[in-house]
CSV table of C-alpha atoms in Angstrom, one decimal:
chain,number,residue,atom,x,y,z
A,582,MET,CA,99.6,101.6,106.7
A,583,PRO,CA,100.4,102.8,103.2
A,584,ASN,CA,98.6,99.9,100.7
A,585,ALA,CA,100.0,100.2,97.0
A,586,ALA,CA,96.0,99.0,94.8
A,587,ALA,CA,94.8,102.5,96.5
A,588,SER,CA,96.6,103.3,93.0
A,589,GLY,CA,94.2,101.1,90.9
A,590,SER,CA,95.2,97.8,88.1
A,591,PHE,CA,95.9,98.5,85.2
A,592,GLU,CA,95.2,94.4,82.7
A,593,LEU,CA,98.5,94.4,81.2
A,594,GLY,CA,98.4,93.5,77.0
A,595,GLY,CA,94.4,93.0,78.5
A,596,ASP,CA,94.9,89.5,80.8
A,597,LEU,CA,97.2,90.1,83.3
A,598,PRO,CA,96.3,93.1,85.9
A,599,VAL,CA,98.8,94.5,87.7
A,600,ILE,CA,98.6,97.5,91.0
A,601,ARG,CA,99.4,100.3,89.1
A,602,LEU,CA,102.1,101.9,91.8
A,603,GLY,CA,104.8,99.3,91.2
A,604,TYR,CA,108.4,98.9,91.8
A,605,GLY,CA,112.2,99.1,89.7
A,606,THR,CA,114.7,97.3,90.7
A,607,MET,CA,117.7,98.9,89.2
A,608,GLN,CA,118.7,101.0,92.6
A,609,LEU,CA,119.7,98.0,94.1
A,610,THR,CA,123.2,97.5,92.4
A,611,GLY,CA,126.1,98.9,93.3
A,612,SER,CA,127.5,102.1,92.5
A,613,GLY,CA,127.3,102.4,88.2
A,614,ILE,CA,123.7,100.0,88.7
A,615,TRP,CA,127.3,97.5,89.1
A,616,GLY,CA,127.6,94.9,91.0
A,617,GLU,CA,126.6,93.2,94.5
A,618,PRO,CA,124.7,96.1,96.8
A,619,ALA,CA,126.5,97.5,99.4
A,620,ASP,CA,123.5,95.3,101.6
A,621,ARG,CA,122.7,92.8,100.8
A,622,ASP,CA,120.1,91.6,102.8
A,623,ALA,CA,118.9,95.3,103.1
A,624,ALA,CA,118.2,94.9,99.3
A,625,VAL,CA,116.2,91.9,100.2
A,626,ARG,CA,114.3,93.1,102.8
A,627,VAL,CA,113.1,96.2,100.3
A,628,ILE,CA,111.7,94.5,97.7
A,629,ARG,CA,110.3,92.0,100.5
A,630,ARG,CA,108.5,94.5,101.9
A,631,ALA,CA,107.0,96.4,98.5
A,632,ALA,CA,105.1,93.2,98.2
A,633,GLU,CA,104.3,93.5,102.4
A,634,LEU,CA,102.1,96.7,100.7
A,635,GLY,CA,101.2,95.4,97.8
A,636,VAL,CA,103.2,95.7,94.6
A,637,THR,CA,102.5,93.8,92.4
A,638,PHE,CA,104.8,94.9,89.6
A,639,PHE,CA,107.9,94.4,89.5
A,640,ASP,CA,110.2,95.4,86.9
A,641,THR,CA,113.6,94.3,86.1
A,642,ALA,CA,116.3,92.8,83.8
A,643,ASP,CA,119.6,91.5,83.0
A,644,SER,CA,121.8,94.3,82.5
A,645,TYR,CA,120.8,95.8,86.0
A,646,GLY,CA,124.4,94.6,88.2
A,647,PRO,CA,124.2,92.5,85.8
A,648,VAL,CA,122.7,89.6,86.8
A,649,ILE,CA,122.4,91.0,89.9
A,650,ALA,CA,118.5,92.7,90.0
A,651,GLU,CA,117.2,89.3,89.4
A,652,PRO,CA,118.7,86.9,91.2
A,653,LEU,CA,118.3,89.4,94.0
A,654,LEU,CA,113.9,88.4,93.4
A,655,ARG,CA,113.9,85.6,93.2
A,656,GLU,CA,115.6,85.2,96.7
A,657,ALA,CA,113.2,88.2,98.6
A,658,LEU,CA,109.7,86.7,97.1
A,659,HIS,CA,109.9,82.7,95.3
A,660,PRO,CA,108.4,81.2,94.7
A,661,TYR,CA,105.7,83.2,94.1
A,662,SER,CA,102.6,84.7,94.6
A,663,ASP,CA,99.9,84.3,92.5
A,664,ASP,CA,99.6,88.0,92.0
A,665,ILE,CA,103.3,89.0,91.5
A,666,VAL,CA,104.2,90.3,88.0
A,667,ILE,CA,107.5,89.9,86.8
A,668,ALA,CA,108.8,92.4,84.4
A,669,THR,CA,112.2,91.9,82.5
A,670,LYS,CA,114.2,92.9,79.7
A,671,ALA,CA,117.1,92.0,77.4
A,672,GLY,CA,118.8,94.2,74.9
A,673,LEU,CA,121.3,95.8,76.2
A,674,THR,CA,125.2,95.0,77.4
A,675,ARG,CA,127.7,96.1,79.6
A,676,SER,CA,131.1,96.7,80.0
A,677,GLY,CA,131.8,98.4,83.1
A,678,PRO,CA,129.6,101.4,85.5
A,679,HIS,CA,127.5,103.3,83.2
A,680,ASP,CA,128.4,101.7,80.4
A,681,TRP,CA,125.8,100.6,78.5
A,682,ARG,CA,125.5,99.2,74.9
A,683,PRO,CA,122.6,97.9,72.9
A,684,VAL,CA,122.7,94.3,70.9
A,685,GLY,CA,119.6,92.5,69.8
A,686,ARG,CA,121.6,90.0,68.0
A,687,PRO,CA,118.2,86.5,67.9
A,688,GLU,CA,119.9,84.6,68.7
A,689,TYR,CA,121.4,86.8,72.2
A,690,LEU,CA,117.9,87.7,72.8
A,691,ARG,CA,117.1,84.8,72.9
A,692,GLN,CA,120.0,84.0,75.2
A,693,GLN,CA,118.7,86.2,77.3
A,694,ALA,CA,115.3,85.1,77.6
A,695,LEU,CA,116.1,82.0,79.0
A,696,LEU,CA,118.8,83.0,81.2
A,697,SER,CA,116.0,84.7,82.9
A,698,LEU,CA,113.9,82.0,82.9
A,699,ARG,CA,116.3,80.4,85.1
A,700,HIS,CA,117.4,83.6,87.1
A,701,LEU,CA,113.7,84.5,88.4
A,702,GLY,CA,112.9,81.0,89.2
A,703,VAL,CA,110.0,81.1,86.8
A,704,ASP,CA,108.8,78.5,83.9
A,705,HIS,CA,107.4,81.6,81.9
A,706,ILE,CA,108.7,85.7,81.8
A,707,ASP,CA,105.7,87.8,82.3
A,708,LEU,CA,106.8,91.4,80.2
A,709,PHE,CA,110.2,90.8,78.0
A,710,GLN,CA,111.5,94.2,77.0
A,711,LEU,CA,113.8,94.2,74.5
A,712,HIS,CA,115.4,97.2,77.0
A,713,ARG,CA,116.9,99.2,73.5
A,714,VAL,CA,117.2,98.8,70.3
A,715,ASP,CA,119.9,98.0,68.3
A,716,PRO,CA,120.6,100.0,65.0
A,717,ARG,CA,122.3,97.6,63.5
A,718,VAL,CA,119.0,94.5,63.3
A,719,PRO,CA,116.0,94.8,61.6
A,720,LEU,CA,113.2,96.2,64.5
A,721,ALA,CA,111.5,92.9,62.4
A,722,GLU,CA,114.1,90.2,63.3
A,723,GLN,CA,114.2,92.0,66.9
A,724,ILE,CA,110.7,91.6,67.6
A,725,GLY,CA,110.6,88.5,66.2
A,726,GLU,CA,112.7,86.8,67.8
A,727,LEU,CA,110.6,87.3,70.7
A,728,LYS,CA,107.7,86.8,69.1
A,729,LEU,CA,109.1,82.9,68.9
A,730,LEU,CA,109.6,82.8,72.0
A,731,GLN,CA,106.7,84.1,72.9
A,732,ASP,CA,104.9,81.1,70.7
A,733,GLU,CA,106.8,79.2,73.3
A,734,GLY,CA,106.0,80.0,75.4
A,735,VAL,CA,108.6,81.1,77.2
A,736,VAL,CA,107.3,85.2,76.7
A,737,ARG,CA,103.5,85.6,77.4
A,738,HIS,CA,104.0,89.8,76.9
A,739,ILE,CA,105.8,91.6,74.8
A,740,GLY,CA,107.3,95.0,75.8
A,741,MET,CA,109.8,98.1,74.5
A,742,SER,CA,111.9,100.2,76.2
A,743,GLU,CA,112.9,103.9,74.4
A,744,VAL,CA,111.5,104.5,71.3
A,745,THR,CA,109.4,106.7,69.4
A,746,ALA,CA,105.8,106.3,68.6
A,747,ASP,CA,106.5,105.1,64.6
A,748,GLN,CA,109.1,102.4,65.7
A,749,LEU,CA,105.9,100.8,68.2
A,750,GLU,CA,103.7,101.0,64.7
A,751,GLU,CA,106.4,99.4,63.0
A,752,ALA,CA,107.9,96.3,65.6
A,753,GLY,CA,103.1,96.0,65.8
A,754,LYS,CA,103.8,94.7,62.3
A,755,THR,CA,105.7,91.6,63.8
A,756,ALA,CA,104.6,91.2,67.4
A,757,ARG,CA,101.1,92.5,70.0
A,758,ILE,CA,103.1,95.0,72.1
A,759,ALA,CA,101.9,94.9,74.9
A,760,ALA,CA,104.1,98.0,77.4
A,761,VAL,CA,106.0,100.6,75.9
A,762,GLN,CA,108.8,101.5,79.0
A,763,ASN,CA,110.3,105.8,78.7
A,764,LEU,CA,111.8,108.6,80.2
A,765,TYR,CA,108.7,110.1,81.6
A,766,ASN,CA,108.5,112.6,84.9
A,767,LEU,CA,107.4,115.4,86.3
A,768,ALA,CA,110.1,117.9,84.4
A,769,ASP,CA,111.4,116.0,81.5
A,770,ARG,CA,107.2,114.5,79.6
A,771,SER,CA,109.4,114.7,76.6
A,772,ALA,CA,107.5,111.3,76.2
A,773,GLU,CA,104.6,112.3,75.5
A,774,PRO,CA,103.9,111.5,71.9
A,775,VAL,CA,104.6,107.5,73.5
A,776,LEU,CA,101.8,108.1,75.8
A,777,ASP,CA,99.1,109.0,73.6
A,778,TYR,CA,99.9,106.1,71.7
A,779,ALA,CA,100.0,104.2,74.6
A,780,GLU,CA,97.1,105.2,76.2
A,781,GLN,CA,94.9,105.3,72.2
A,782,ASN,CA,96.9,101.7,71.5
A,783,GLY,CA,95.8,100.1,75.2
A,784,LEU,CA,99.2,99.3,75.7
A,785,ALA,CA,100.6,100.1,79.7
A,786,PHE,CA,103.0,102.6,79.3
A,787,ILE,CA,105.9,103.3,82.0
A,788,PRO,CA,108.4,105.6,82.8
A,789,TRP,CA,111.5,105.1,84.3
A,790,PHE,CA,113.2,108.0,86.2
A,791,PRO,CA,109.9,108.7,87.4
A,792,LEU,CA,111.6,110.4,90.3
A,793,ALA,CA,113.6,113.0,87.8
A,794,THR,CA,116.5,110.8,90.0
A,795,GLY,CA,116.4,112.7,92.8
A,796,ALA,CA,116.3,116.3,91.2
A,797,LEU,CA,112.3,117.5,91.9
A,798,VAL,CA,112.7,115.5,95.4
A,799,LYS,CA,114.9,117.6,96.6
A,800,SER,CA,114.1,120.4,99.8
A,801,GLY,CA,112.8,123.4,98.7
A,802,GLY,CA,113.1,122.1,95.0
A,803,PRO,CA,109.8,122.9,92.7
A,804,LEU,CA,107.3,121.2,95.0
A,805,ALA,CA,108.5,121.6,98.2
A,806,ALA,CA,106.1,124.7,98.6
A,807,ILE,CA,102.8,122.0,97.0
A,808,ALA,CA,103.6,119.1,99.3
A,809,GLU,CA,103.5,121.1,102.0
A,810,GLN,CA,100.8,122.1,101.3
A,811,HIS,CA,98.8,118.9,100.7
A,812,GLY,CA,100.4,117.5,103.8
A,813,ALA,CA,103.0,114.4,101.7
A,814,SER,CA,106.0,114.4,100.6
A,815,PRO,CA,107.6,116.1,97.2
A,816,SER,CA,108.1,111.8,95.9
A,817,GLN,CA,104.3,111.1,97.2
A,818,LEU,CA,103.0,114.5,94.9
A,819,ALA,CA,106.0,113.6,92.1
A,820,LEU,CA,104.3,109.8,91.7
A,821,ALA,CA,100.3,111.4,92.2
A,822,TRP,CA,101.3,113.1,89.4
A,823,LEU,CA,101.7,110.7,86.9
A,824,LEU,CA,99.1,108.7,88.4
A,825,ARG,CA,96.2,111.2,87.5
A,826,ARG,CA,97.9,111.6,84.5
A,827,SER,CA,97.0,108.7,82.4
A,828,PRO,CA,95.0,105.0,84.2
A,829,ALA,CA,98.0,103.6,81.5
A,830,ILE,CA,100.7,104.3,83.9
A,831,LEU,CA,102.4,102.4,85.3
A,832,PRO,CA,104.5,104.0,88.2
A,833,ILE,CA,107.8,102.1,88.8
A,834,PRO,CA,109.7,104.0,91.9
A,835,GLY,CA,112.8,101.6,92.7
A,836,THR,CA,114.7,102.3,96.2
A,837,SER,CA,116.7,101.1,98.7
A,838,SER,CA,115.6,102.8,101.7
A,839,VAL,CA,111.9,100.3,102.8
A,840,GLU,CA,111.9,104.4,104.8
A,841,HIS,CA,112.2,105.6,101.5
A,842,LEU,CA,109.5,102.8,99.7
A,843,GLU,CA,107.3,103.3,102.2
A,844,ASP,CA,107.2,107.0,101.8
A,845,ASN,CA,106.3,106.5,97.5
A,846,ILE,CA,104.1,104.2,98.2
A,847,ALA,CA,101.6,106.2,100.4
A,848,ALA,CA,102.2,108.5,96.9
A,849,ALA,CA,98.3,105.8,96.1
A,850,ASP,CA,96.7,107.6,99.1
A,851,VAL,CA,97.3,110.8,97.8
A,852,ASP,CA,93.8,112.5,96.1
A,853,LEU,CA,95.0,115.6,93.9
A,854,SER,CA,92.3,118.0,92.4
A,855,ASP,CA,92.2,118.8,88.6
A,856,ALA,CA,93.6,122.5,90.0
A,857,ASP,CA,96.5,120.4,92.3
A,858,VAL,CA,97.2,119.0,89.1
A,859,GLU,CA,97.5,122.0,87.1
A,860,ALA,CA,99.3,123.3,90.1
A,861,LEU,CA,102.4,120.5,90.2
A,862,THR,CA,102.4,121.4,86.3
A,863,ARG,CA,103.0,124.5,85.8
A,864,ALA,CA,105.7,124.1,89.0
A,865,VAL,CA,108.0,121.8,87.1
A,866,ALA,CA,108.5,124.1,83.7
A,867,GLU,CA,109.8,121.2,80.9
């Protein structure tokens, strides 16, 4: 039986241990990340199965649905075991399927943090991430509100999503940033400078779309031949590559299928040599 614990652990913020191979909830919602899942009971089963397979790090957001993914986590896992760590986000509003609009006004971020407490059924948020920087609001005001929430005990650690290394550096003048979540996978490594910054400064790097929304793992895709040699699936190789790329990386592959979940978690047991890593890197040109 696969177990995520084989992927190793990371201390988020230097004091909150998580198993590196986590689970992202975005794909549990309806089409366009909008509305209820087609099968709510199935979504709950996937979350519970992830926890059974050793996942302790669950990533979500108020905007997934909106207000769908957070209550699903609560339904599936509450009361939470002591090792469960939940990361959520605020700062993107929704006006329909596939429509995302940044809002970083301090009063809005505070409201959403307090609503997340209610929706998740927790007394504090382990990792609260600014989902997007709002260009209309000074960054110091956005991060400053998160720092106030941290000082009040509402938030334990602060993170950011889709930012540059310069923005992380600027935000760090207002609050300690514990994690960054950017688009990153074997096929898109444009966030390398941010990953380097994370490594150098003790931040967790959480790659979203770690499987490139399926493009990497389709039948006949760039990883298929190498996967066959290893007796592994392309998904497992893509995730194993991320785990080898840096000890700061916490992949959060999402799926609405228990079968796919189990396949993803088995990536923790894939042992890649240096030659394997180089071959995979060459196989997928950016």
